[in-house]
Coordinates of C-alpha atoms in Angstrom, one line a residue:
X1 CA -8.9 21.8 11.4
X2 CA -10.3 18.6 11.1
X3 CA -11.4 17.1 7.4
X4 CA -13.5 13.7 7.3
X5 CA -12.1 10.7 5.7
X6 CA -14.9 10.7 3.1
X7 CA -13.7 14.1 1.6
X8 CA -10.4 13.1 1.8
X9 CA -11.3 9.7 0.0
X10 CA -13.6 11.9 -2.4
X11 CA -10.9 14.6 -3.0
X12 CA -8.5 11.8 -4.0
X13 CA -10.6 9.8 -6.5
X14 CA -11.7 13.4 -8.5
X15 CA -8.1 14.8 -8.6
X16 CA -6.9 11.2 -9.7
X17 CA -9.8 10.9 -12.6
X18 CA -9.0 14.9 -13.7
X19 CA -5.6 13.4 -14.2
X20 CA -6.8 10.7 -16.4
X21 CA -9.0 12.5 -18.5
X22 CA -6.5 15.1 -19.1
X23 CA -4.0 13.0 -20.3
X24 CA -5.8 11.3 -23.1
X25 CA -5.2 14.3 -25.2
X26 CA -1.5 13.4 -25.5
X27 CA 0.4 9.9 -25.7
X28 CA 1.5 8.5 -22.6
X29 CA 4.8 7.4 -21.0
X30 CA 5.5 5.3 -18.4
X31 CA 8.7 5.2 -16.1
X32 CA 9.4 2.4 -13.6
X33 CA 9.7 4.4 -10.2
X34 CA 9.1 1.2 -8.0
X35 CA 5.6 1.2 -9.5
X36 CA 4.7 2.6 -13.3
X37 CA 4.1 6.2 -13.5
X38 CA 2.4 7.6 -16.1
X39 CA 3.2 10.9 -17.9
X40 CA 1.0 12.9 -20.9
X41 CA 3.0 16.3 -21.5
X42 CA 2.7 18.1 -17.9
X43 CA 0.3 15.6 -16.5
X44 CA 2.0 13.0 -13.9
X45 CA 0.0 10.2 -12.3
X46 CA 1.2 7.4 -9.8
X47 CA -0.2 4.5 -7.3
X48 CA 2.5 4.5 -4.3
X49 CA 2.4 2.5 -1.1
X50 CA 4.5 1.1 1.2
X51 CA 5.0 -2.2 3.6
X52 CA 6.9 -2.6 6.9
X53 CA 7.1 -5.7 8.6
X54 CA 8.6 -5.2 12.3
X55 CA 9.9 -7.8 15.1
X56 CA 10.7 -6.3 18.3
X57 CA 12.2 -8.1 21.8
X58 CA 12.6 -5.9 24.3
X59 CA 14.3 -6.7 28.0
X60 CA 13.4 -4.7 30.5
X61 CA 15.2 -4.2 34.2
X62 CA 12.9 -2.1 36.5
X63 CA 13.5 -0.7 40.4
X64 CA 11.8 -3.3 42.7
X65 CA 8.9 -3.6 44.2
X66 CA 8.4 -3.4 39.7
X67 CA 8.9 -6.7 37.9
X68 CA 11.1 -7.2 35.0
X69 CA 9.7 -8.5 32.1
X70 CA 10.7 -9.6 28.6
X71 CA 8.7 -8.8 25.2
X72 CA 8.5 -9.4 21.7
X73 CA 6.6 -8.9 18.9
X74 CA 6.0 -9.3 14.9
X75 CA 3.6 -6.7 13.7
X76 CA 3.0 -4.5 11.3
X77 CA 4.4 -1.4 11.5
X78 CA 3.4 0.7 8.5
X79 CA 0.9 -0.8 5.5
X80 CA 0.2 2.5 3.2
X81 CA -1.4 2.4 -0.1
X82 CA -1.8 6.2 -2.0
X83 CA -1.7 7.8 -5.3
X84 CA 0.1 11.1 -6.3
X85 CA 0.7 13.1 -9.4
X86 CA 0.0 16.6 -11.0
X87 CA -2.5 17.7 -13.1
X88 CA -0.1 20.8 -14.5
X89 CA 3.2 22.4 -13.6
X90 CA 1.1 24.3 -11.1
X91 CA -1.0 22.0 -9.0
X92 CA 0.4 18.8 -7.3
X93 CA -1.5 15.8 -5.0
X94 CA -0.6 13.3 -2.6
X95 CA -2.7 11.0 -0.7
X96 CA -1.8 8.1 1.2
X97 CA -2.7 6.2 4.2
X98 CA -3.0 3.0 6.0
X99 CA -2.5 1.3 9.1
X100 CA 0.0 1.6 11.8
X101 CA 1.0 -0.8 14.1
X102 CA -1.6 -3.0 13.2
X103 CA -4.1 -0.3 14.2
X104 CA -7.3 0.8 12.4
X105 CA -6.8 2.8 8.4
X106 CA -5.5 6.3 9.2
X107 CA -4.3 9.0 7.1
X108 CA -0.5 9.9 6.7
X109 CA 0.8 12.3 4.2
X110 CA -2.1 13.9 2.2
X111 CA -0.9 17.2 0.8
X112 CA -2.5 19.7 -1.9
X113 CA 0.2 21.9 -3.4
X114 CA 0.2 24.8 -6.0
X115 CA 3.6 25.9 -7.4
X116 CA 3.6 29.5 -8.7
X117 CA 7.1 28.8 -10.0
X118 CA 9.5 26.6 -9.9
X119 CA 11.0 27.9 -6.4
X120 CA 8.0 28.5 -3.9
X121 CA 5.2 25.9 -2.9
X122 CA 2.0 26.3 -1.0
X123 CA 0.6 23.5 0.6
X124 CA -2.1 22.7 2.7
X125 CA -3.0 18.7 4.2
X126 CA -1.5 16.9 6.3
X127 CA 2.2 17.7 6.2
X128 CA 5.4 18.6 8.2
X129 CA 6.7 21.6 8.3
X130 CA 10.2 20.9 10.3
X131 CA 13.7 18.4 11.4
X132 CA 15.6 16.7 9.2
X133 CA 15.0 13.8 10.2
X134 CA 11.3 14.2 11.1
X135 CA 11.5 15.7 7.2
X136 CA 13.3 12.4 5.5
X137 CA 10.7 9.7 5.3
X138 CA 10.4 6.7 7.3
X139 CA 11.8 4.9 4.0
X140 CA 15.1 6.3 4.2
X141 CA 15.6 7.2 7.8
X142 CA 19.2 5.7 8.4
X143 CA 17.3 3.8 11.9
X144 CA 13.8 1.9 12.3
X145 CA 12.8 5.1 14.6
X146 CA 13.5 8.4 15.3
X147 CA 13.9 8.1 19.3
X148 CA 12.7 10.8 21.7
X149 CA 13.8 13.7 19.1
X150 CA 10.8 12.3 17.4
X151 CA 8.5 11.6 19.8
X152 CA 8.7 15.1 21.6
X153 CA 10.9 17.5 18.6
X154 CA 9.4 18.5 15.4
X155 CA 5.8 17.3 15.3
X156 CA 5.0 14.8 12.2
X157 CA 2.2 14.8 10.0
X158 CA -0.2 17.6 11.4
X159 CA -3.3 19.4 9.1
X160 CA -1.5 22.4 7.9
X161 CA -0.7 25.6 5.7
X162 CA 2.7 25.5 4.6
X163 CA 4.6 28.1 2.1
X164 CA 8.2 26.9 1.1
X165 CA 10.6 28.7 -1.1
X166 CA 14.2 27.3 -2.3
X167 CA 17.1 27.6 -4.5
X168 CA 19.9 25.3 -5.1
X169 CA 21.2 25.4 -2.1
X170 CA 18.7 27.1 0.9
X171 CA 14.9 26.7 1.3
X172 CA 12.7 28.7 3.9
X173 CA 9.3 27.3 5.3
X174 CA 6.6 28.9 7.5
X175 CA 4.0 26.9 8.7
X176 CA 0.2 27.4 10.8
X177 CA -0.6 23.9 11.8
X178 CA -3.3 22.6 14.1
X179 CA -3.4 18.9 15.4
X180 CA -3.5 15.6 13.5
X181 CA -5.8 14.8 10.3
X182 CA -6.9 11.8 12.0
X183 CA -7.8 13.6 15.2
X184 CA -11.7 13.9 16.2
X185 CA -13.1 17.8 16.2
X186 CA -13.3 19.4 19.4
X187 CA -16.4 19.2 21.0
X188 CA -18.2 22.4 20.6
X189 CA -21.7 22.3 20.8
X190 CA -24.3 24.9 22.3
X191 CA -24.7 22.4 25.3
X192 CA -21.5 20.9 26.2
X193 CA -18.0 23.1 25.8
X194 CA -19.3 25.9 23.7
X195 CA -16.8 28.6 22.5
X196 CA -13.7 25.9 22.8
X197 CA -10.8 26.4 20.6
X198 CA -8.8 23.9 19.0
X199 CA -4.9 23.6 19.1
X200 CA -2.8 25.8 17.1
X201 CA 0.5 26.3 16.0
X202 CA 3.3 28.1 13.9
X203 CA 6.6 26.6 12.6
X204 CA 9.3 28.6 10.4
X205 CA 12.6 26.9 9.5
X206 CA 15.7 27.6 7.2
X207 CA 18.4 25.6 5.6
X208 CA 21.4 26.5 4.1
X209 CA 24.2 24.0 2.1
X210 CA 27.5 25.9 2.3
X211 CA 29.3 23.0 0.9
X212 CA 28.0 21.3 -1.9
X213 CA 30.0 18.9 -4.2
X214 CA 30.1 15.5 -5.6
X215 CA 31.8 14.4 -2.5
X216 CA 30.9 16.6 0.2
X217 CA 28.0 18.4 1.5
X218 CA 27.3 20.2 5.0
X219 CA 23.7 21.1 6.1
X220 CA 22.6 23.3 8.5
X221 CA 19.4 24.5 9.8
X222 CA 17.3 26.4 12.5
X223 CA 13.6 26.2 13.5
X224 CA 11.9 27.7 16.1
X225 CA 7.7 26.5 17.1
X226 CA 5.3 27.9 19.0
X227 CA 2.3 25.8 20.2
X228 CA -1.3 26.7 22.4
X229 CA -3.2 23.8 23.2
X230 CA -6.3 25.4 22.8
X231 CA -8.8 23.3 24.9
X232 CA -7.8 20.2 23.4
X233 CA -5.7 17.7 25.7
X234 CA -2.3 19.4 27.4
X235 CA 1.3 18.6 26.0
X236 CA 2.2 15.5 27.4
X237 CA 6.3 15.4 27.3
X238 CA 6.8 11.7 26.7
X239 CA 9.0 9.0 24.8
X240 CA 9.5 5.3 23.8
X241 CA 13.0 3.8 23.6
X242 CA 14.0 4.4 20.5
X243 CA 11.3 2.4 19.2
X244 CA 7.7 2.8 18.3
X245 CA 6.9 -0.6 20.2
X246 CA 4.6 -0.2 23.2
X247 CA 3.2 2.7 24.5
X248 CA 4.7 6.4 24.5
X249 CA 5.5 7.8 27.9
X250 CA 5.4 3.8 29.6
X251 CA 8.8 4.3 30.7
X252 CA 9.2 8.7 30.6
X253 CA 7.1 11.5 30.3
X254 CA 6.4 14.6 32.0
X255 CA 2.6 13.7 32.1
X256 CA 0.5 16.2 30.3
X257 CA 1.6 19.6 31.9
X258 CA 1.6 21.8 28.7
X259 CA -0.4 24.8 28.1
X260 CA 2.0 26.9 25.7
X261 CA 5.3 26.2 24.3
X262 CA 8.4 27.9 22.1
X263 CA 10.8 25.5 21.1
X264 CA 14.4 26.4 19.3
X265 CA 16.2 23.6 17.2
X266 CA 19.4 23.2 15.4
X267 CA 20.0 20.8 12.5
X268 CA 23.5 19.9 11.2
X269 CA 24.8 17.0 8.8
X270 CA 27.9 17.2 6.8
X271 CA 28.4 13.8 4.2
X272 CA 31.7 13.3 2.5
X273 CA 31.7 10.1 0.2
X274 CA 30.4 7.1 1.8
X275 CA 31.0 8.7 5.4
X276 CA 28.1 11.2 7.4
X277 CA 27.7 12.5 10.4
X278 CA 24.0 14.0 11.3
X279 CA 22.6 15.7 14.5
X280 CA 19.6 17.4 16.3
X281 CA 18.4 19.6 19.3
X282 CA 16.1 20.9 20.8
X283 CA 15.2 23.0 23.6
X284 CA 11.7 23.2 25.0
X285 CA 10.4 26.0 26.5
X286 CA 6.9 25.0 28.6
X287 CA 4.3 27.3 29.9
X288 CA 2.9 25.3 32.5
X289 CA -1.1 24.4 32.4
X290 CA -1.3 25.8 36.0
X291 CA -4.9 24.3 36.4
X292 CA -3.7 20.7 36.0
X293 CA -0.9 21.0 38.6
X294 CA 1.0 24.3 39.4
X295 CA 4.6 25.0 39.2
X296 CA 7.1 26.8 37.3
X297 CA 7.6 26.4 34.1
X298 CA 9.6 23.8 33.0
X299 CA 12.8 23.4 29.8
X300 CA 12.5 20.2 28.0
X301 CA 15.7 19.4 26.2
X302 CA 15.8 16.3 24.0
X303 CA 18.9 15.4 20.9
X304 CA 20.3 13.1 19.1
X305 CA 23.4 12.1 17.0
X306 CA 24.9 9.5 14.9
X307 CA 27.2 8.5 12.2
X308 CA 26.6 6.7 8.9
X309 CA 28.9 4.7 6.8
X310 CA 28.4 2.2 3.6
X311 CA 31.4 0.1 2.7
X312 CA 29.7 -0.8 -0.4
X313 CA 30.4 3.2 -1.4
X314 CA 26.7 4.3 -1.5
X315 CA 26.6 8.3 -0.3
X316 CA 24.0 9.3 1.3
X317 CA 21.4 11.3 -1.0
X318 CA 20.8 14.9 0.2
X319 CA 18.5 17.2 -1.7
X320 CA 19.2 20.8 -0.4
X321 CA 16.7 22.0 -2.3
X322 CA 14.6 20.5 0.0
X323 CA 16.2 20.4 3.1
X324 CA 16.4 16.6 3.8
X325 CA 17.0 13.1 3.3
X326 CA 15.5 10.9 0.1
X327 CA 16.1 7.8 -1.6
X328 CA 19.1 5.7 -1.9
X329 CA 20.9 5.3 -4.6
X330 CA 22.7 1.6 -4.7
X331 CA 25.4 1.6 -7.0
X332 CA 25.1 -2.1 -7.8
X333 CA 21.5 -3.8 -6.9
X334 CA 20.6 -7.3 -7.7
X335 CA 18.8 -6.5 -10.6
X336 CA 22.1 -5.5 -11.9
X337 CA 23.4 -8.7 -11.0
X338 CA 25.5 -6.6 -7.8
X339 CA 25.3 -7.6 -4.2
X340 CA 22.9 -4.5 -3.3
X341 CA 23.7 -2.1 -0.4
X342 CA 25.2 -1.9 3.0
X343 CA 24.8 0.7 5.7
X344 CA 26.4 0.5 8.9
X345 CA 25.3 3.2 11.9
X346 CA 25.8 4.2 15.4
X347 CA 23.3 6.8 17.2
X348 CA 23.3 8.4 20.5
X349 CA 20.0 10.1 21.9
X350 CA 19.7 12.1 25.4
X351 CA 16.4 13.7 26.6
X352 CA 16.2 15.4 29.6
X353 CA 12.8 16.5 31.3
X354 CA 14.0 16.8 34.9
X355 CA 12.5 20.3 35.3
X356 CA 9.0 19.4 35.0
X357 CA 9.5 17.1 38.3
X358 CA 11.8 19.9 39.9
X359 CA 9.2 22.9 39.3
X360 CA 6.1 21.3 40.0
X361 CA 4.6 23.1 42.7
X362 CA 2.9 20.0 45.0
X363 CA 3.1 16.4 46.0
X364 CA 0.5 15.9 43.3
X365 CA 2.6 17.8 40.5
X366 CA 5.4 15.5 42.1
X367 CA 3.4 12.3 41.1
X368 CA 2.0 13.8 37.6
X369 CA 5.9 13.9 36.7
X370 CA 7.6 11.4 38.1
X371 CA 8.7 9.6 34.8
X372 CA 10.3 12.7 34.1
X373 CA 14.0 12.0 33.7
X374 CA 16.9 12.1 31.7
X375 CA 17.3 8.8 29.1
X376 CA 20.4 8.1 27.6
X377 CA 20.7 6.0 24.4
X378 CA 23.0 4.3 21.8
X379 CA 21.9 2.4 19.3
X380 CA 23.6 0.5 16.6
X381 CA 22.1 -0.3 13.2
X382 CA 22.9 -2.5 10.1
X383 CA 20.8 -1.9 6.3
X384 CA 20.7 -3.8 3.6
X385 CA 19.3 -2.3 0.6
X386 CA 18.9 -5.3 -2.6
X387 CA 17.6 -2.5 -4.6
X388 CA 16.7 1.1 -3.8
X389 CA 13.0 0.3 -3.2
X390 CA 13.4 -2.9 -0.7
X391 CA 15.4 -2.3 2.5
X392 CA 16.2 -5.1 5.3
X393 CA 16.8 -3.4 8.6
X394 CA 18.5 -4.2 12.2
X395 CA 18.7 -2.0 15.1
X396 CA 20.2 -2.8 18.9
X397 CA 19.0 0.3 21.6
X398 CA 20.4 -0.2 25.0
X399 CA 18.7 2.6 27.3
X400 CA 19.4 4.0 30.2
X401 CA 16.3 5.7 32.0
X402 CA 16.8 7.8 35.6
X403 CA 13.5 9.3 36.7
X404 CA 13.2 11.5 39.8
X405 CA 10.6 9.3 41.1
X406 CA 11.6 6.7 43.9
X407 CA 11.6 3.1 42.4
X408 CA 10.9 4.4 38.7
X409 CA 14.5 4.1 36.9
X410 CA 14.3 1.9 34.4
X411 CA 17.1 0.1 31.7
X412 CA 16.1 -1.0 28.2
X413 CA 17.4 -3.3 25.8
X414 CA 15.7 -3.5 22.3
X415 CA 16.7 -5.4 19.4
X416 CA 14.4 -5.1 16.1
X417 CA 14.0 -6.0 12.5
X418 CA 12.7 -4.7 9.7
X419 CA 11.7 -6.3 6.1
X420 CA 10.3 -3.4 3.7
X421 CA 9.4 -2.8 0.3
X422 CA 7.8 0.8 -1.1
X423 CA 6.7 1.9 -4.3

C-alpha cells in the first residue's frame, strides 16, 4: 500500500492545474487564511506549509556502570510546504510534505476525499483515522509532543481508506490502513520472500458532544484497532520522553515482540470558558510474535492527562463535527494592536509495558524486553500565540523511567522551545 513520490508529486501538480483552469470561468476571490486562498464559485485553491524551529536540552541520570550525560540541540523539527483545495463540493485534496527533524523530504498528510453530502467523507492517502490528540494537528496541540500516548496509541499518518460521517454534534469513522506512505514495499519477488504480505489494519472510532454551548463543551469518544504485521517488521512497544528528540525506545521499549494486536481507547475533554481538561487511554492487547522470543502475551497500557488554561480568555476551539482540536482563535493579536495569546498547561503521562518483560518466556525474551517499564511524567508548558498563525512554545518534562532490567532505570529532565509559523 505503498505509492511513489513521483505519483504523488504528479497527482498533486494535475489536481492543482484542474483547479486553475476551472476557475477562470468565474471571478475570483481571495481570503487571507495565513496565506491567500483563492475561490471561483465552488472551486477552492491554497498553498499551505508550515515551520518549526525546536531547541532541546535534555539531562539525563542513568543506573551505574551507565554514564550520565547532558544534551542539547536546535533543529528543525517540522519544514512542510503543500497545497490543498477542491475542485467541486464533491472532491477535496491535500498534499503536503517536508522534512522532519532535519531528515530527508517525506510525505505527511496527503489525502484524496469525495463528499457525497455534506455529512459523510471518503478518503483515501495518508491520513489518521483515530485520538484526539493524535487527530488535532501538531499546530495546535496544547504541548511540543504528544508523549508515549503518541508514540505507541493511535497511529499517525498511515496510507489509508477512511469513511467518516457526522452531525453537529457526533461523527463515526472506520478505517483499513496499512503502514506509512513513506515506507519502502515489501520485498516480494519470485526469488527472495515470495508470497509476503504487507501490514494491515482496521480502526473504527465514535464521538459524541453531549454538552455543547458558547461556554461549555464535553467530548467523549471510543476506538478500538486491530493490527497484523504481515511480514513486515514486528511491533516494537517503545517511547521517547515526551519529546520527539533522540531516538524512540533509547530509554523504553518492549523491543519488537508484536505479531497481532487489539487495542481499546477512551477519549474525554470537557472546556468551560478559558479553563479545559483533556485525557487519553489506552490498553494494548499483544499477540506475541512467538518466533522472535516466546512468552505469553503481553497488555500494554499507556495515558495521558492534562489541563489548559489562558488568562488572556482564549477558549479552546473544538469542532465536534470533527471530533478534535483546530485553530486558535486570539481575541486580541498584534495585528490588532493586542498583546496576542497566553496558554498556560500542566500534563501527566504513565505507560506501562511491564508484562512484556514478565511473560517473556527465556533469558533471551528477558533481554529483548528489558527497557520495558513503567514511565511516569509531568510536564508543564507555556504558549504564546502573537497571532493565530505564529505560536512560541515552552515545555519542562521531568520523567521518571523504572525498567525491569538490572541497572536500566533511568530519570529525564527535558526543557524545549519552540518558534513556529504555518500557513
Amino acid at each position: 500500500m505503498t505509492f511513489k513520490t513521483s505519483l504523488c508529486a504528479g497527482m498533486a501538480l494535475s489536481v492543482a492545474m484542474l483547479a486553475a483552469g476551472a476557475a477562470s470561468a468565474q471571478d475570483t476571490t481571495t481570503a487571507w487564511k495565513g496565506a491567500p486562498q483563492w475561490t471561483n464559485d465552488d472551486v477552492q485553491f491554497k498553498v499551505r506549509g508550515r515551520l518549526l524551529i525546536d531547541y532541546v536540552y535534555q539531562d539525563v541520570k542513568r543506573d551505574a556502570p551507565l554514564a550520565d550525560y547532558k544534551t542539547s540541540n536546535v533543529r528543525g523539527r517540522q519544514a512542510f510546504l503543500g497545497i490543498e483545495g477542491k475542485l467541486n463540493n464533491y472532491i477535496a485534496y491535500k498534499a503536503e510534505g517536508g522534512a522532519v527533524n532535519g531528515g530527508a523530504w517525506s510525505w505527511d498528510d496527503v489525502v484524496l476525499e469525495y463528499k457525497p453530502n455534506e455529512m459523510t467523507s471518503v478518503m483515501v492517502g495518508a491520513i489518521k483515522a483515530a485520538g484526539l490528540e493524535n487527530l488535532t494537528s501538531t499546530r495546535f496541540t496544547t504541548f511540543m509532543d504528544r508523549g508515549p500516548y503518541g508514540d505507541m496509541g493511535p497511529d499517525s499518518y498511515l496510507l489509508s481508506l477512511v469513511t467518516k460521517v457526522n452531525g453537529y454534534n457526533w461523527t463515526a469513522t472506520g478505517a483499513v490502513q496499512g503502514n506509512s506512505l513513506n515506507s519502502a514495499d515489501v520485498n516480494n519477488t519470485a526469488t527472495a520472500n515470495p508470497g509476503s504480505k504487507e501490514r494491515v489494519g482496521f480502526t473504527g472510532r465514535v464521538s459524541y458532544a453531549p454538552i455543547l454551548t458558547d461556554f461549555d463543551k464535553l467530548h467523549v469518544a471510543v476506538y478500538g484497532r486491530y493490527r497484523n504485521h504481515g511480514d513486515e517488521s514486528a511491533f516494537n512497544y517503545a517511547a521517547r520522553p515526551n519529546t520527539n528528540y533522540g531516538d524512540s525506545g533509547r530509554y523504553i521499549a518492549t523491543g519488537a515482540i508484536g505479531d497481532i494486536d487489539k487495542t481499546v481507547g477512551v477519549e474525554a475533554a470537557y472546556i468551560h470558558n478559558n479553563f479545559s481538561i483533556q485525557g487519553e487511554y489506552s490498553d494494548i492487547k499483544v499477540t506475541r510474535l512467538q518466533t522472535v522470543q516466546p512468552g505469553g502475551n503481553p497488555d500494554v497500557k499507556v495515558g495521558y492527562a492534562f489541563i489548559s488554561f489562558w488568562p488572556t480568555g482564549e477558549q479552546r476551539n473544538y469542532d465536534a463535527t470533527k471530533g478534535e482540536f483546530g485553530r486558535p482563535k486570539i481575541l486580541n493579536p498584534i495585528t490588532g494592536g493586542g498583546m496576542g495569546g497566553v496558554e498556560l498547561a500542566l500534563r501527566y503521562d504513565y505507560a506501562d509495558l511491564t508484562d512484556a518483560y514478565s511473560s517473556a518466556a527465556t533469558t533471551a525474551g528477558r533481554t529483548l524486553s528489558q527497557d520495558a517499564g513503567k514511565y511516569k511524567a509531568w510536564t508543564l508548558g507555556a504558549n504564546y500565540y502573537p497571532t493565530g498563525y505564529a505560536r512560541l512554545q515552552a515545555n519542562y518534562t521531568r520523567s521518571k523511567i523504572d525498567n525491569p532490567g538490572a541497572g536500566r532505570d533511568v530519570d529525564v529532565d527535558t526543557f524545549q522551545m519552540r518558534a513556529q509559523l504555518d500557513f
